mmCIF file of C-alpha atoms in Angstrom:
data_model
loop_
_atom_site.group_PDB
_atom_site.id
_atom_site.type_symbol
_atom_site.label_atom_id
_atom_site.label_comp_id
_atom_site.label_asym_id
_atom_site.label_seq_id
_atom_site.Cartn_x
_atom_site.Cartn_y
_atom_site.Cartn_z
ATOM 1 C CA UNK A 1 -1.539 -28.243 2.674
ATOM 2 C CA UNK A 2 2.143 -26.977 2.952
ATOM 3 C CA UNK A 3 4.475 -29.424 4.733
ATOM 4 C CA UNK A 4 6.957 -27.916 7.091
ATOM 5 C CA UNK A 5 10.680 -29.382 6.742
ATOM 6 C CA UNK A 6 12.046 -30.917 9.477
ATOM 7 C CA UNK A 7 16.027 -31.216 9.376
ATOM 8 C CA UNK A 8 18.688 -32.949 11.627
ATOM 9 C CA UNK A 9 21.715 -31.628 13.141
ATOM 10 C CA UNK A 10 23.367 -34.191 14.893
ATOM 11 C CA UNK A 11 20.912 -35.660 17.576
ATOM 12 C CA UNK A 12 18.760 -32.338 17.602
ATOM 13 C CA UNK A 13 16.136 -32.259 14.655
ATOM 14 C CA UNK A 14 15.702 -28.051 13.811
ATOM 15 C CA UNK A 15 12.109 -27.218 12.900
ATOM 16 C CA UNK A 16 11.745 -23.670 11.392
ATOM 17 C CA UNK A 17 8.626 -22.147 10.470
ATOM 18 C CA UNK A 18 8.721 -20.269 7.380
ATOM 19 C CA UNK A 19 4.747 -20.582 6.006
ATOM 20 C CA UNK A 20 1.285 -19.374 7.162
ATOM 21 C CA UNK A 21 0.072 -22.367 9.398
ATOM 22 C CA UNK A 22 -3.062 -24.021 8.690
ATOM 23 C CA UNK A 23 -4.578 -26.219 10.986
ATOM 24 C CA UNK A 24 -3.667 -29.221 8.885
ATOM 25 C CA UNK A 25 0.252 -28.540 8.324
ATOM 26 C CA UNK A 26 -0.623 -28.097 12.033
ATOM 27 C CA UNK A 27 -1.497 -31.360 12.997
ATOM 28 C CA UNK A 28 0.618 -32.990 9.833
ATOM 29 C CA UNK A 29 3.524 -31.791 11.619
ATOM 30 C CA UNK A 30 3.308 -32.729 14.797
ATOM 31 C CA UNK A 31 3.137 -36.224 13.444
ATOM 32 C CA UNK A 32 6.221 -35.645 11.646
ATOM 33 C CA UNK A 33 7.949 -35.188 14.285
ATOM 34 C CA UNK A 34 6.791 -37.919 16.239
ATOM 35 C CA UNK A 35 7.923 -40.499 13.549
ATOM 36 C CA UNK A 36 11.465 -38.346 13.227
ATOM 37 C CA UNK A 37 12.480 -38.314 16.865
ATOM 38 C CA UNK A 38 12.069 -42.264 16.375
ATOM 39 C CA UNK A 39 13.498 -42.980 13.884
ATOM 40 C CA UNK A 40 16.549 -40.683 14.109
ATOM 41 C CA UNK A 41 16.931 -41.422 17.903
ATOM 42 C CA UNK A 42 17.111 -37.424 18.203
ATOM 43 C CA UNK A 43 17.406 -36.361 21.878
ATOM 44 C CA UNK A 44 16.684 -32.440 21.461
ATOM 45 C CA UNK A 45 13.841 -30.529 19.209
ATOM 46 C CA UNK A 46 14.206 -27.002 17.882
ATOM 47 C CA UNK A 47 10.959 -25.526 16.947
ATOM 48 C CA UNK A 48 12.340 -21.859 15.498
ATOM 49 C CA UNK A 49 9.343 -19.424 15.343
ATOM 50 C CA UNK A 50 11.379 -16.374 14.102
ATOM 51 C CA UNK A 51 9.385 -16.235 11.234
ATOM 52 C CA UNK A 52 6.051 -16.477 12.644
ATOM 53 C CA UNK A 53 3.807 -13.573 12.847
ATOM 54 C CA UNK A 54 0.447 -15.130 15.119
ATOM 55 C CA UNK A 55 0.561 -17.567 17.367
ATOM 56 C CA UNK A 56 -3.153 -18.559 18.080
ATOM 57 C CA UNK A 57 -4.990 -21.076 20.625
ATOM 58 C CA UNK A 58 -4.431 -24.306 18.027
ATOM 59 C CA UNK A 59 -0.890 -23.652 17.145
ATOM 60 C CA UNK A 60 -0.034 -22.724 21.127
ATOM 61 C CA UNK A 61 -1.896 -26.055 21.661
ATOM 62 C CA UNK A 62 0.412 -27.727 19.027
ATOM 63 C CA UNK A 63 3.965 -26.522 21.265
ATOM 64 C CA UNK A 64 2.804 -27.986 24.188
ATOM 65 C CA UNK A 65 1.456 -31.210 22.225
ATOM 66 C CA UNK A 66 4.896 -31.741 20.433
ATOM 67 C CA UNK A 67 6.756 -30.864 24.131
ATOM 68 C CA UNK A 68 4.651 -33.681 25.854
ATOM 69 C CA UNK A 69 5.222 -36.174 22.891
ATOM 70 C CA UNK A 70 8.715 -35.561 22.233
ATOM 71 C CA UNK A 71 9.325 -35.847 26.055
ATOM 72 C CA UNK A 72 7.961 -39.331 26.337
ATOM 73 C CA UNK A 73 9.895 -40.359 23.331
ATOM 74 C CA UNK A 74 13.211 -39.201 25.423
ATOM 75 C CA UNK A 75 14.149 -35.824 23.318
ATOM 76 C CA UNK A 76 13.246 -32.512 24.998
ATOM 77 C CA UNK A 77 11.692 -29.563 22.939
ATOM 78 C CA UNK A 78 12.457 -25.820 23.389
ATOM 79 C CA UNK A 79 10.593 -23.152 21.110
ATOM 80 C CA UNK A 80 13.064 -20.547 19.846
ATOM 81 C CA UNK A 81 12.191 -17.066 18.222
ATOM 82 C CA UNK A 82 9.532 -15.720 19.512
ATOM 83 C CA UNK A 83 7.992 -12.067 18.753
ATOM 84 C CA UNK A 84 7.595 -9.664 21.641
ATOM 85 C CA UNK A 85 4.380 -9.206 20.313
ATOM 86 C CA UNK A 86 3.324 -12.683 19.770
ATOM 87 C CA UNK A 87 4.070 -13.222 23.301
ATOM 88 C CA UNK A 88 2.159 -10.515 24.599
ATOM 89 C CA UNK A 89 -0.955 -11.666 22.576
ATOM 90 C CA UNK A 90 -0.311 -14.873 23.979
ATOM 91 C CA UNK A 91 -0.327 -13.878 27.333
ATOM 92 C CA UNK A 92 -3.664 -11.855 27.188
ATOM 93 C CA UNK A 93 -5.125 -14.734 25.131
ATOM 94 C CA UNK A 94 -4.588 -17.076 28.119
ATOM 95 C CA UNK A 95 -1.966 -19.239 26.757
ATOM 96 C CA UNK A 96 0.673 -19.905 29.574
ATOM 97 C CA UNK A 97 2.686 -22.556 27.193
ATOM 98 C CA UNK A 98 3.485 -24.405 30.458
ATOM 99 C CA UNK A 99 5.759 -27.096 30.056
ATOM 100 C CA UNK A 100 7.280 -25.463 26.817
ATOM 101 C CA UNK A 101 11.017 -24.505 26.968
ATOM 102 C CA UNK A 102 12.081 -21.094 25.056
ATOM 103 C CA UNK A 103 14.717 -19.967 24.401
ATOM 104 C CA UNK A 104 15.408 -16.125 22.847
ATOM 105 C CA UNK A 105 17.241 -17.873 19.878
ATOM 106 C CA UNK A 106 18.505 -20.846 17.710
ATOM 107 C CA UNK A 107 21.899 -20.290 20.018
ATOM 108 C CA UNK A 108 20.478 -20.015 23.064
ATOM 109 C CA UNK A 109 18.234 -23.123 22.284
ATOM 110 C CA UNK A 110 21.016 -25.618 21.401
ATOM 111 C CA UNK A 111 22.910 -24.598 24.941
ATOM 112 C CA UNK A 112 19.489 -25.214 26.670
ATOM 113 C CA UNK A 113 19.558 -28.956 24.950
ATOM 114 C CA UNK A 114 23.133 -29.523 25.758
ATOM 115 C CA UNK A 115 22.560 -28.245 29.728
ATOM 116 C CA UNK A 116 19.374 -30.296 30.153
ATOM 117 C CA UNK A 117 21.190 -33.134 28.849
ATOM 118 C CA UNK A 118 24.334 -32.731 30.936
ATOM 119 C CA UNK A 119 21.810 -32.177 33.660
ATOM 120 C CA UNK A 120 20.635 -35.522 33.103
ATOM 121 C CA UNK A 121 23.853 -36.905 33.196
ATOM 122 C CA UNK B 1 -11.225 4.694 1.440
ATOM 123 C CA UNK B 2 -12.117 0.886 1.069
ATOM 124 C CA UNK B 3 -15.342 -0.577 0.601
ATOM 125 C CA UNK B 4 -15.837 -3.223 3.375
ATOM 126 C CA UNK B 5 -14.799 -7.086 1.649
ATOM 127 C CA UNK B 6 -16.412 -10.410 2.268
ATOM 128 C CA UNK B 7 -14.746 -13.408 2.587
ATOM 129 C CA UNK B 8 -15.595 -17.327 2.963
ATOM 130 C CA UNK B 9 -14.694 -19.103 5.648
ATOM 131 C CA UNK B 10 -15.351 -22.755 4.666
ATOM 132 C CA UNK B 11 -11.840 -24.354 4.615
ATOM 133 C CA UNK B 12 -8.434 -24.480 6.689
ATOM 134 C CA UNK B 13 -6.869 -22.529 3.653
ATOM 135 C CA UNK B 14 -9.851 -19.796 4.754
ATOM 136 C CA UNK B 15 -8.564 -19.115 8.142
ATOM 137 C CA UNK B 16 -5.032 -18.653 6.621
ATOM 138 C CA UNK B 17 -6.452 -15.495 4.050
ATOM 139 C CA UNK B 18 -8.537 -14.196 6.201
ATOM 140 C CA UNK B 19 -5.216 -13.190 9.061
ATOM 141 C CA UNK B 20 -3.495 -12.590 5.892
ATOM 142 C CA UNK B 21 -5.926 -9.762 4.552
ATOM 143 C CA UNK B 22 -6.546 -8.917 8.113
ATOM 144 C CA UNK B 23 -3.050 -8.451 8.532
ATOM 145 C CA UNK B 24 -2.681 -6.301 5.844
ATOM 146 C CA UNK B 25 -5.312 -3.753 6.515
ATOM 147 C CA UNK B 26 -4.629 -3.265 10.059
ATOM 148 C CA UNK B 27 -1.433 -2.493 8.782
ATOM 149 C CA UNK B 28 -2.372 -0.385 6.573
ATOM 150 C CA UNK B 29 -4.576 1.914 9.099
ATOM 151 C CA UNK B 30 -1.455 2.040 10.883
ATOM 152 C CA UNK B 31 -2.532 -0.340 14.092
ATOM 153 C CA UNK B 32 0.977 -0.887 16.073
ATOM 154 C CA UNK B 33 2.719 -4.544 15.749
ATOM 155 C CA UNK B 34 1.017 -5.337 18.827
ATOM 156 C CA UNK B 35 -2.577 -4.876 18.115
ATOM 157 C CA UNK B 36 -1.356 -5.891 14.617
ATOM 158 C CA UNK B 37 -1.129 -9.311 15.931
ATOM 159 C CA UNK B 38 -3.785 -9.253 18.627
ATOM 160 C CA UNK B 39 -6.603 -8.398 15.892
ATOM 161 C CA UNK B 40 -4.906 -11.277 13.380
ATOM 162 C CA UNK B 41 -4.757 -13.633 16.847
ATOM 163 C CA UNK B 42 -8.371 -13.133 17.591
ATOM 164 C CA UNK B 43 -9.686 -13.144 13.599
ATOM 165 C CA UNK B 44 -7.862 -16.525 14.117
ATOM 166 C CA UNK B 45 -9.680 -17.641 16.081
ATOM 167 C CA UNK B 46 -12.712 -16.553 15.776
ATOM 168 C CA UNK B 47 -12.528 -18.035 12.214
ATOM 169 C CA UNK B 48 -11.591 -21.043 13.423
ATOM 170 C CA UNK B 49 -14.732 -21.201 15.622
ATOM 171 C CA UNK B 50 -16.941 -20.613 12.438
ATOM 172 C CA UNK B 51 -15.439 -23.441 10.752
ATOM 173 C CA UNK B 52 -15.085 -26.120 13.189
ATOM 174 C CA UNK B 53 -18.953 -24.971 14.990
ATOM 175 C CA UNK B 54 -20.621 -24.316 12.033
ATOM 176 C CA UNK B 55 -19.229 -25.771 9.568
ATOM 177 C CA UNK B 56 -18.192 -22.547 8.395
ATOM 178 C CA UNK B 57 -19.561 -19.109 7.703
ATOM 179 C CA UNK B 58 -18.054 -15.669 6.150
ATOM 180 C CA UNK B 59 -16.368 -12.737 7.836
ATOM 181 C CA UNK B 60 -16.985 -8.974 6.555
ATOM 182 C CA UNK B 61 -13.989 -6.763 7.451
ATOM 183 C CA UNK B 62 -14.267 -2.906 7.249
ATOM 184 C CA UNK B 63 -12.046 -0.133 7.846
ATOM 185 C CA UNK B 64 -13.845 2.739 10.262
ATOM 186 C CA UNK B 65 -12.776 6.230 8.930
ATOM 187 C CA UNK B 66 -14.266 9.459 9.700
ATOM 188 C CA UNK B 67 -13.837 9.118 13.575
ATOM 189 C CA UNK B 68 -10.831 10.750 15.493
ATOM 190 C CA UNK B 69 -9.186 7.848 14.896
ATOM 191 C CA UNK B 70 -9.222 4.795 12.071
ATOM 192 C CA UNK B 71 -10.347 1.223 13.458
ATOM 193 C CA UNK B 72 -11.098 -2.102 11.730
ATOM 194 C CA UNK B 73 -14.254 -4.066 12.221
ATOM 195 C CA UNK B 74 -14.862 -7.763 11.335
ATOM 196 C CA UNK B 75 -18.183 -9.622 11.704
ATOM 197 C CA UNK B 76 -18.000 -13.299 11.689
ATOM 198 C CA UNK B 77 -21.240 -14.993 10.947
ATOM 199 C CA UNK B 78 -22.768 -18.387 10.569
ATOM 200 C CA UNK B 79 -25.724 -20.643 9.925
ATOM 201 C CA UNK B 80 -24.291 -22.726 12.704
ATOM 202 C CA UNK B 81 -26.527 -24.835 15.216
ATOM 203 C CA UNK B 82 -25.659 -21.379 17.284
ATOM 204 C CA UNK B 83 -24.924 -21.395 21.154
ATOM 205 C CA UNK B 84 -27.671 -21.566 23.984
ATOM 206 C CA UNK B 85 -25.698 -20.467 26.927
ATOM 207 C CA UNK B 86 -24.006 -16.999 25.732
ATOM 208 C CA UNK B 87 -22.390 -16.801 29.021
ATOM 209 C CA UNK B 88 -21.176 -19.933 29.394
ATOM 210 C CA UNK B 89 -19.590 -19.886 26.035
ATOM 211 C CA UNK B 90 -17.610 -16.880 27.163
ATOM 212 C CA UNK B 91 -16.063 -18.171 29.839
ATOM 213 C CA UNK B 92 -12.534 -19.160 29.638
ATOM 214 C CA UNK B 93 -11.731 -22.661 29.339
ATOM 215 C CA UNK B 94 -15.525 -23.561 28.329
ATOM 216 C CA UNK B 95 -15.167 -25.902 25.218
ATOM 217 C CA UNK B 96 -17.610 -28.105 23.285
ATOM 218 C CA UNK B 97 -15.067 -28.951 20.651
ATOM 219 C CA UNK B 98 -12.299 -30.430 22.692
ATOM 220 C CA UNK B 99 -10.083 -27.045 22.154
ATOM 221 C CA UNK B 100 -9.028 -25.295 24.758
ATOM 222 C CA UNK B 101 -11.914 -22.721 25.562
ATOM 223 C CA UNK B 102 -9.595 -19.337 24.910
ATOM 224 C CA UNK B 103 -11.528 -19.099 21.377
ATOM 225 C CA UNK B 104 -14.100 -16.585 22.797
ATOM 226 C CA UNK B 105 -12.740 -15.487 26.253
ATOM 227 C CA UNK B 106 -9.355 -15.047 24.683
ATOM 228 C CA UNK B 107 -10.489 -13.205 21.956
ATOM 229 C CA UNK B 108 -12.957 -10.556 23.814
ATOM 230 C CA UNK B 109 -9.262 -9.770 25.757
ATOM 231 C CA UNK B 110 -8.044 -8.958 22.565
ATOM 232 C CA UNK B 111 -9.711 -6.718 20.888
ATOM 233 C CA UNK B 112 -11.296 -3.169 21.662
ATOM 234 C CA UNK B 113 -15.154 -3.935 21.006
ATOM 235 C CA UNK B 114 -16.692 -7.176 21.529
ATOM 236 C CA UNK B 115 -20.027 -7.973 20.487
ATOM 237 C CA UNK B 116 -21.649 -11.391 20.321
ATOM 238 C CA UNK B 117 -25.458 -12.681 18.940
ATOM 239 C CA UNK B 118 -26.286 -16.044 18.876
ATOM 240 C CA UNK B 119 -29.485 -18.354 19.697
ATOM 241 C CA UNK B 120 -30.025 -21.687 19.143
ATOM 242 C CA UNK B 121 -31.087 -22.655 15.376
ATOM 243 C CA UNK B 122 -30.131 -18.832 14.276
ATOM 244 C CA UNK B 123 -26.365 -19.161 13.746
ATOM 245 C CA UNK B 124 -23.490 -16.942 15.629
ATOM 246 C CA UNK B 125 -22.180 -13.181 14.835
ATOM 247 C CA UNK B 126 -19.339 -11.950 16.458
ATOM 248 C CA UNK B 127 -18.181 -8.336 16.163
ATOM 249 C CA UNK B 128 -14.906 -7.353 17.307
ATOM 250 C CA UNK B 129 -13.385 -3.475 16.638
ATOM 251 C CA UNK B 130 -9.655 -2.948 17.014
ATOM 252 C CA UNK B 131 -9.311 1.100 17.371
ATOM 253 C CA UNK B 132 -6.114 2.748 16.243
ATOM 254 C CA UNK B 133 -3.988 4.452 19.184
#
């Protein structure tokens, strides 16, 4: 099982995607990232999917998972990157990704953290 | 011309090979980056299904040539406890492993030809065809 890198930039921890996801590195990660947003106090995660070529039902599951989580541990998640044709197999799969932030890219993504947080005063 | 090509689906690493060789021949047929990813999205899943219903099973993928134009065909099969309700199993959000019931439903929306044979103590096959446009 390949473990995907998680890296911090201030308080936002930057997730990219660079390998074939199996359902393991799936879950592996989202654990990862639990323990990280504790113990770095990070308020924002980037999940960057640039790279990614299929989103399926388990991985789609596995944005809104790490959203949810991230959100009770006070950090907000946005996905960033993704394909115009991953998202229009995602849409005619079913997958809404409600609750998931996006963002078009890394950029965009950081401004979306720094609004929702000025938002929040 | 290639000759059809089985492969195992009996581990997490499985699921991975088979989108990648799916990938690469629906590629190669010249399927557009869309249906590129809807056949890998739905081989996904459909893998997926073999491994966490069944235990596993195998998927045959085959490149259709002759026809006015090329497609790809997989059949996933399994020795799997197989599935009573047919029906039922195809409708979306219907899940006996705690996913999210798109497996099936989601995948049928995904592909050109859907075909699926199951009965109770005889396994699951599921044929999908992607056509090229």
């Amino acid at each position: 099982m390949e473990r995907v890198p998680i890296l911090k930039l201030g308080d936002i921890l930057i997730v990219s995607i660079q390998i074939d996801l199996d359902d393991q590195s799936v879950l592996a990660l989202q654990e990862d990232l639990a323990d990280m947003v504790v113990s770095s106090g990070a308020r924002g995660v980037i999940i960057d999917i640039t790279a990614v070529e299929i989103v399926d039902s388990f991985i789609g599951r596995m944005f809104s998972t790490i959203a949810a989580m991230t959100r009770m541990l006070d950090a907000e998640t946005v996905v960033v990157g993704m394909r115009p044709a991953v998202a229009i197999t995602l849409v005619e799969l079913g997958l809404s990704l409600g609750g998931v932030r996006t963002a078009l890219n890394l950029e965009k993504g950081v401004a979306m953290l720094e609004h929702v947080r000025g938002a929040a005063g | 011309m290639s000759a059809p090509r089985e492969l195992p689906i009996a581990t997490n690493g499985d699921v991975v090979v088979v989108r990648q060789q799916v990938r690469s021949l629906a590629a190669e047929i010249g399927l557009s980056l869309v249906d590129q990813t809807k056949i890998v999205t739905a081989a996904s899943e459909l893998a997926r299904n073999a491994l966490v219903h069944a235990g596993g099973g195998r998927v045959l993928i085959e490149v259709l040539e002759g026809g006015r134009r090329p497609g790809l065909r997989l059949v996933f099969s399994d020795d799997g406890p197989g599935i009573p309700d047919v029906d039922q199993a195809l409708t979306e959000g219907w899940s006996t492993a705690g996913g999210l019931g798109l497996g099936l439903s989601g995948s049928r929306r995904l592909v050109d030809e859907f075909d699926l044979v199951s009965a109770p103590g005889e396994g699951t096959r599921v044929t999908v065809t992607k056509w090229a446009r």
